[in-house]
Amino acid sequence: MTGPSRAPGRSHGEVEIKPLDSGPYLVTGEIDLLDCDGNVCGIEKATTAPCRCGASENKPFCDGSHSRIGFS
């Protein structure tokens, strides 16, 4: 965390979230992604792809499983 006024799970600046056709969400911008227990998942890139189909072996991130299962 970078200061007392920023709570975990809040964005650090401008963020764009775009669902890709039959694929993951594409998140561009600096964010803290929280798991179901409120722990911050490590994100080291300016763009990340959280899973949308539920089949990823690398949850909460996409691993391409949407293609294998025919997600649409």
CSV table of N, CA, C and O in Angstrom, one decimal:
chain,number,residue,atom,x,y,z
A,1,MET,N,0.8,-1.2,0.0
A,1,MET,CA,0.0,0.0,0.0
A,1,MET,C,0.9,1.2,0.0
A,1,MET,O,1.9,1.2,0.6
A,2,THR,N,0.4,2.3,-0.6
A,2,THR,CA,1.2,3.5,-0.8
A,2,THR,C,0.8,4.6,0.1
A,2,THR,O,1.2,5.7,-0.2
A,3,GLY,N,0.0,4.4,1.0
A,3,GLY,CA,-0.4,5.6,1.9
A,3,GLY,C,-1.7,5.3,2.7
A,3,GLY,O,-2.4,4.4,2.3
A,4,PRO,N,-1.9,6.0,3.7
A,4,PRO,CA,-3.0,5.7,4.6
A,4,PRO,C,-4.4,6.0,4.0
A,4,PRO,O,-5.4,5.4,4.4
A,5,SER,N,-4.4,6.8,3.0
A,5,SER,CA,-5.7,7.1,2.4
A,5,SER,C,-6.2,6.1,1.3
A,5,SER,O,-7.3,6.2,0.9
A,6,ARG,N,-5.3,5.2,0.9
A,6,ARG,CA,-5.7,4.2,-0.1
A,6,ARG,C,-6.0,2.9,0.5
A,6,ARG,O,-5.1,2.3,1.1
A,7,ALA,N,-7.2,2.4,0.4
A,7,ALA,CA,-7.6,1.1,1.0
A,7,ALA,C,-7.3,0.0,0.0
A,7,ALA,O,-7.3,0.2,-1.2
A,8,PRO,N,-6.9,-1.2,0.5
A,8,PRO,CA,-6.7,-2.4,-0.4
A,8,PRO,C,-7.9,-2.6,-1.3
A,8,PRO,O,-9.1,-2.4,-0.9
A,9,GLY,N,-7.7,-2.9,-2.6
A,9,GLY,CA,-8.8,-3.2,-3.5
A,9,GLY,C,-9.2,-2.0,-4.3
A,9,GLY,O,-10.0,-2.0,-5.2
A,10,ARG,N,-8.6,-0.8,-4.0
A,10,ARG,CA,-8.9,0.4,-4.7
A,10,ARG,C,-7.9,0.6,-5.8
A,10,ARG,O,-6.8,0.2,-5.7
A,11,SER,N,-8.3,1.3,-6.9
A,11,SER,CA,-7.4,1.5,-8.0
A,11,SER,C,-6.4,2.6,-7.6
A,11,SER,O,-6.7,3.4,-6.8
A,12,HIS,N,-5.3,2.6,-8.3
A,12,HIS,CA,-4.2,3.6,-8.1
A,12,HIS,C,-4.4,4.7,-9.0
A,12,HIS,O,-3.7,5.7,-8.9
A,13,GLY,N,-5.2,4.6,-10.0
A,13,GLY,CA,-5.4,5.6,-11.0
A,13,GLY,C,-6.4,5.2,-12.0
A,13,GLY,O,-7.3,4.4,-11.7
A,14,GLU,N,-6.3,5.6,-13.3
A,14,GLU,CA,-7.3,5.2,-14.3
A,14,GLU,C,-7.2,3.7,-14.6
A,14,GLU,O,-6.1,3.2,-14.8
A,15,VAL,N,-8.3,3.0,-14.7
A,15,VAL,CA,-8.4,1.6,-14.9
A,15,VAL,C,-9.4,1.4,-16.0
A,15,VAL,O,-10.5,1.9,-15.9
A,16,GLU,N,-9.2,0.4,-16.9
A,16,GLU,CA,-10.1,0.0,-17.9
A,16,GLU,C,-10.3,-1.5,-17.8
A,16,GLU,O,-9.4,-2.2,-17.7
A,17,ILE,N,-11.6,-1.9,-17.8
A,17,ILE,CA,-11.9,-3.3,-17.7
A,17,ILE,C,-12.8,-3.6,-19.0
A,17,ILE,O,-13.8,-3.0,-19.2
A,18,LYS,N,-12.3,-4.6,-19.8
A,18,LYS,CA,-12.9,-4.9,-21.0
A,18,LYS,C,-13.1,-6.4,-21.1
A,18,LYS,O,-12.1,-7.2,-21.1
A,19,PRO,N,-14.3,-6.9,-21.2
A,19,PRO,CA,-14.5,-8.4,-21.4
A,19,PRO,C,-14.2,-8.7,-22.9
A,19,PRO,O,-14.7,-8.1,-23.8
A,20,LEU,N,-13.3,-9.7,-23.1
A,20,LEU,CA,-13.0,-10.1,-24.4
A,20,LEU,C,-14.0,-11.2,-24.9
A,20,LEU,O,-14.5,-12.0,-24.1
A,21,ASP,N,-14.3,-11.1,-26.2
A,21,ASP,CA,-15.3,-12.1,-26.7
A,21,ASP,C,-14.8,-13.5,-26.4
A,21,ASP,O,-13.7,-13.9,-26.8
A,22,SER,N,-15.7,-14.3,-25.8
A,22,SER,CA,-15.4,-15.7,-25.4
A,22,SER,C,-14.1,-15.9,-24.7
A,22,SER,O,-13.4,-16.9,-24.9
A,23,GLY,N,-13.6,-14.9,-23.9
A,23,GLY,CA,-12.4,-14.9,-23.2
A,23,GLY,C,-12.4,-14.2,-21.9
A,23,GLY,O,-13.5,-14.0,-21.3
A,24,PRO,N,-11.3,-13.9,-21.4
A,24,PRO,CA,-11.2,-13.3,-20.0
A,24,PRO,C,-11.6,-11.8,-20.1
A,24,PRO,O,-11.8,-11.2,-21.1
A,25,TYR,N,-11.6,-11.2,-18.9
A,25,TYR,CA,-11.6,-9.7,-18.8
A,25,TYR,C,-10.2,-9.2,-19.1
A,25,TYR,O,-9.2,-9.9,-18.7
A,26,LEU,N,-10.0,-8.1,-19.7
A,26,LEU,CA,-8.7,-7.5,-19.9
A,26,LEU,C,-8.7,-6.2,-19.0
A,26,LEU,O,-9.5,-5.3,-19.3
A,27,VAL,N,-7.9,-6.2,-18.0
A,27,VAL,CA,-7.8,-5.1,-17.1
A,27,VAL,C,-6.5,-4.3,-17.3
A,27,VAL,O,-5.4,-4.9,-17.2
A,28,THR,N,-6.6,-3.1,-17.7
A,28,THR,CA,-5.5,-2.2,-17.9
A,28,THR,C,-5.4,-1.1,-16.9
A,28,THR,O,-6.4,-0.4,-16.7
A,29,GLY,N,-4.3,-1.0,-16.2
A,29,GLY,CA,-4.2,0.0,-15.2
A,29,GLY,C,-3.7,-0.7,-13.9
A,29,GLY,O,-3.7,-1.9,-13.8
A,30,GLU,N,-3.2,0.1,-13.0
A,30,GLU,CA,-2.6,-0.4,-11.7
A,30,GLU,C,-3.7,-0.7,-10.7
A,30,GLU,O,-4.5,0.2,-10.3
A,31,ILE,N,-3.9,-2.0,-10.3
A,31,ILE,CA,-5.0,-2.3,-9.4
A,31,ILE,C,-4.4,-3.3,-8.3
A,31,ILE,O,-3.3,-3.9,-8.5
A,32,ASP,N,-5.2,-3.4,-7.2
A,32,ASP,CA,-5.0,-4.5,-6.3
A,32,ASP,C,-6.1,-5.5,-6.5
A,32,ASP,O,-7.3,-5.1,-6.4
A,33,LEU,N,-5.8,-6.7,-6.8
A,33,LEU,CA,-6.8,-7.7,-7.0
A,33,LEU,C,-6.9,-8.5,-5.7
A,33,LEU,O,-5.9,-9.1,-5.3
A,34,LEU,N,-8.1,-8.6,-5.1
A,34,LEU,CA,-8.2,-9.3,-3.8
A,34,LEU,C,-8.8,-10.7,-4.0
A,34,LEU,O,-9.7,-10.8,-4.8
A,35,ASP,N,-8.3,-11.7,-3.2
A,35,ASP,CA,-9.0,-13.0,-3.2
A,35,ASP,C,-10.2,-13.0,-2.3
A,35,ASP,O,-10.5,-11.9,-1.7
A,36,CYS,N,-10.8,-14.1,-2.2
A,36,CYS,CA,-12.1,-14.1,-1.4
A,36,CYS,C,-11.8,-13.9,0.1
A,36,CYS,O,-12.8,-13.6,0.9
A,37,ASP,N,-10.6,-14.0,0.6
A,37,ASP,CA,-10.2,-13.7,2.0
A,37,ASP,C,-9.8,-12.3,2.2
A,37,ASP,O,-9.4,-11.9,3.3
A,38,GLY,N,-9.7,-11.5,1.1
A,38,GLY,CA,-9.3,-10.1,1.2
A,38,GLY,C,-7.8,-9.9,1.1
A,38,GLY,O,-7.3,-8.8,1.3
A,39,ASN,N,-7.1,-11.0,0.7
A,39,ASN,CA,-5.6,-10.9,0.5
A,39,ASN,C,-5.3,-10.4,-0.9
A,39,ASN,O,-6.0,-10.7,-1.9
A,40,VAL,N,-4.3,-9.5,-1.0
A,40,VAL,CA,-3.9,-9.0,-2.3
A,40,VAL,C,-3.2,-10.0,-3.1
A,40,VAL,O,-2.2,-10.6,-2.7
A,41,CYS,N,-3.7,-10.3,-4.4
A,41,CYS,CA,-3.0,-11.2,-5.3
A,41,CYS,C,-1.9,-10.3,-6.0
A,41,CYS,O,-2.1,-9.2,-6.4
A,42,GLY,N,-0.7,-10.9,-6.1
A,42,GLY,CA,0.4,-10.2,-6.8
A,42,GLY,C,0.1,-9.9,-8.3
A,42,GLY,O,-0.1,-10.9,-9.0
A,43,ILE,N,0.1,-8.7,-8.7
A,43,ILE,CA,0.0,-8.3,-10.1
A,43,ILE,C,1.2,-7.4,-10.4
A,43,ILE,O,1.4,-6.4,-9.8
A,44,GLU,N,2.1,-7.9,-11.3
A,44,GLU,CA,3.3,-7.2,-11.6
A,44,GLU,C,3.2,-6.5,-13.0
A,44,GLU,O,4.2,-5.9,-13.4
A,45,LYS,N,2.1,-6.6,-13.7
A,45,LYS,CA,2.0,-6.1,-15.1
A,45,LYS,C,1.0,-5.0,-15.1
A,45,LYS,O,0.1,-4.9,-14.3
A,46,ALA,N,1.1,-4.1,-16.1
A,46,ALA,CA,0.1,-3.0,-16.2
A,46,ALA,C,-1.2,-3.5,-16.8
A,46,ALA,O,-2.3,-2.9,-16.7
A,47,THR,N,-1.2,-4.7,-17.4
A,47,THR,CA,-2.4,-5.3,-18.0
A,47,THR,C,-2.4,-6.7,-17.5
A,47,THR,O,-1.4,-7.5,-17.5
A,48,THR,N,-3.6,-7.1,-17.0
A,48,THR,CA,-3.8,-8.5,-16.5
A,48,THR,C,-5.1,-9.0,-17.1
A,48,THR,O,-6.0,-8.3,-17.5
A,49,ALA,N,-5.3,-10.3,-17.0
A,49,ALA,CA,-6.5,-11.0,-17.6
A,49,ALA,C,-7.1,-11.9,-16.6
A,49,ALA,O,-6.8,-13.1,-16.5
A,50,PRO,N,-8.0,-11.4,-15.7
A,50,PRO,CA,-8.7,-12.3,-14.8
A,50,PRO,C,-9.6,-13.3,-15.5
A,50,PRO,O,-10.3,-12.9,-16.5
A,51,CYS,N,-9.7,-14.5,-15.0
A,51,CYS,CA,-10.6,-15.5,-15.7
A,51,CYS,C,-12.0,-15.1,-15.6
A,51,CYS,O,-12.5,-14.6,-14.6
A,52,ARG,N,-12.8,-15.4,-16.6
A,52,ARG,CA,-14.2,-15.2,-16.7
A,52,ARG,C,-15.0,-16.5,-16.8
A,52,ARG,O,-16.2,-16.5,-16.5
A,53,CYS,N,-14.3,-17.6,-17.3
A,53,CYS,CA,-15.1,-18.8,-17.6
A,53,CYS,C,-15.1,-19.7,-16.4
A,53,CYS,O,-16.0,-20.6,-16.3
A,54,GLY,N,-14.2,-19.6,-15.4
A,54,GLY,CA,-14.2,-20.4,-14.2
A,54,GLY,C,-13.4,-21.7,-14.4
A,54,GLY,O,-13.3,-22.4,-13.4
A,55,ALA,N,-12.8,-21.9,-15.6
A,55,ALA,CA,-12.1,-23.2,-15.8
A,55,ALA,C,-10.6,-23.1,-15.6
A,55,ALA,O,-9.9,-24.1,-15.7
A,56,SER,N,-10.1,-21.9,-15.4
A,56,SER,CA,-8.6,-21.7,-15.3
A,56,SER,C,-8.0,-22.5,-14.1
A,56,SER,O,-8.6,-22.6,-13.0
A,57,GLU,N,-6.8,-23.1,-14.4
A,57,GLU,CA,-6.1,-23.7,-13.4
A,57,GLU,C,-5.2,-22.7,-12.6
A,57,GLU,O,-4.5,-23.1,-11.7
A,58,ASN,N,-5.2,-21.5,-13.0
A,58,ASN,CA,-4.4,-20.4,-12.5
A,58,ASN,C,-5.3,-19.3,-11.9
A,58,ASN,O,-4.9,-18.1,-12.1
A,59,LYS,N,-6.4,-19.7,-11.3
A,59,LYS,CA,-7.3,-18.7,-10.8
A,59,LYS,C,-6.6,-17.7,-9.8
A,59,LYS,O,-5.8,-18.2,-9.1
A,60,PRO,N,-6.9,-16.5,-9.9
A,60,PRO,CA,-8.0,-15.8,-10.6
A,60,PRO,C,-7.6,-15.4,-12.0
A,60,PRO,O,-8.4,-14.6,-12.6
A,61,PHE,N,-6.5,-15.8,-12.5
A,61,PHE,CA,-6.0,-15.3,-13.8
A,61,PHE,C,-6.4,-16.3,-14.9
A,61,PHE,O,-6.5,-17.5,-14.6
A,62,CYS,N,-6.5,-15.8,-16.1
A,62,CYS,CA,-6.8,-16.7,-17.3
A,62,CYS,C,-5.6,-17.5,-17.7
A,62,CYS,O,-4.4,-17.0,-17.6
A,63,ASP,N,-5.8,-18.7,-18.0
A,63,ASP,CA,-4.7,-19.6,-18.6
A,63,ASP,C,-5.1,-20.1,-19.9
A,63,ASP,O,-4.4,-21.0,-20.4
A,64,GLY,N,-6.1,-19.6,-20.6
A,64,GLY,CA,-6.5,-20.0,-21.9
A,64,GLY,C,-7.5,-21.2,-21.9
A,64,GLY,O,-7.9,-21.6,-23.0
A,65,SER,N,-8.0,-21.6,-20.7
A,65,SER,CA,-8.9,-22.8,-20.7
A,65,SER,C,-10.2,-22.5,-21.4
A,65,SER,O,-10.9,-23.4,-21.8
A,66,HIS,N,-10.6,-21.2,-21.5
A,66,HIS,CA,-11.8,-20.8,-22.2
A,66,HIS,C,-11.9,-21.4,-23.6
A,66,HIS,O,-13.0,-21.8,-24.1
A,67,SER,N,-10.8,-21.5,-24.3
A,67,SER,CA,-10.7,-22.0,-25.6
A,67,SER,C,-11.0,-23.5,-25.6
A,67,SER,O,-11.7,-24.1,-26.4
A,68,ARG,N,-10.4,-24.2,-24.6
A,68,ARG,CA,-10.6,-25.7,-24.5
A,68,ARG,C,-12.0,-26.1,-24.2
A,68,ARG,O,-12.5,-27.1,-24.7
A,69,ILE,N,-12.7,-25.3,-23.4
A,69,ILE,CA,-14.0,-25.7,-23.0
A,69,ILE,C,-15.1,-25.1,-23.8
A,69,ILE,O,-16.3,-25.3,-23.6
A,70,GLY,N,-14.8,-24.2,-24.8
A,70,GLY,CA,-15.7,-23.6,-25.7
A,70,GLY,C,-16.6,-22.5,-25.0
A,70,GLY,O,-17.7,-22.3,-25.4
A,71,PHE,N,-16.0,-21.8,-24.1
A,71,PHE,CA,-16.7,-20.7,-23.4
A,71,PHE,C,-17.1,-19.6,-24.4
A,71,PHE,O,-16.4,-19.3,-25.3
A,72,SER,N,-18.3,-19.2,-24.2
A,72,SER,CA,-18.8,-18.0,-25.0
A,72,SER,C,-19.7,-17.2,-24.2
A,72,SER,O,-20.3,-17.6,-23.2
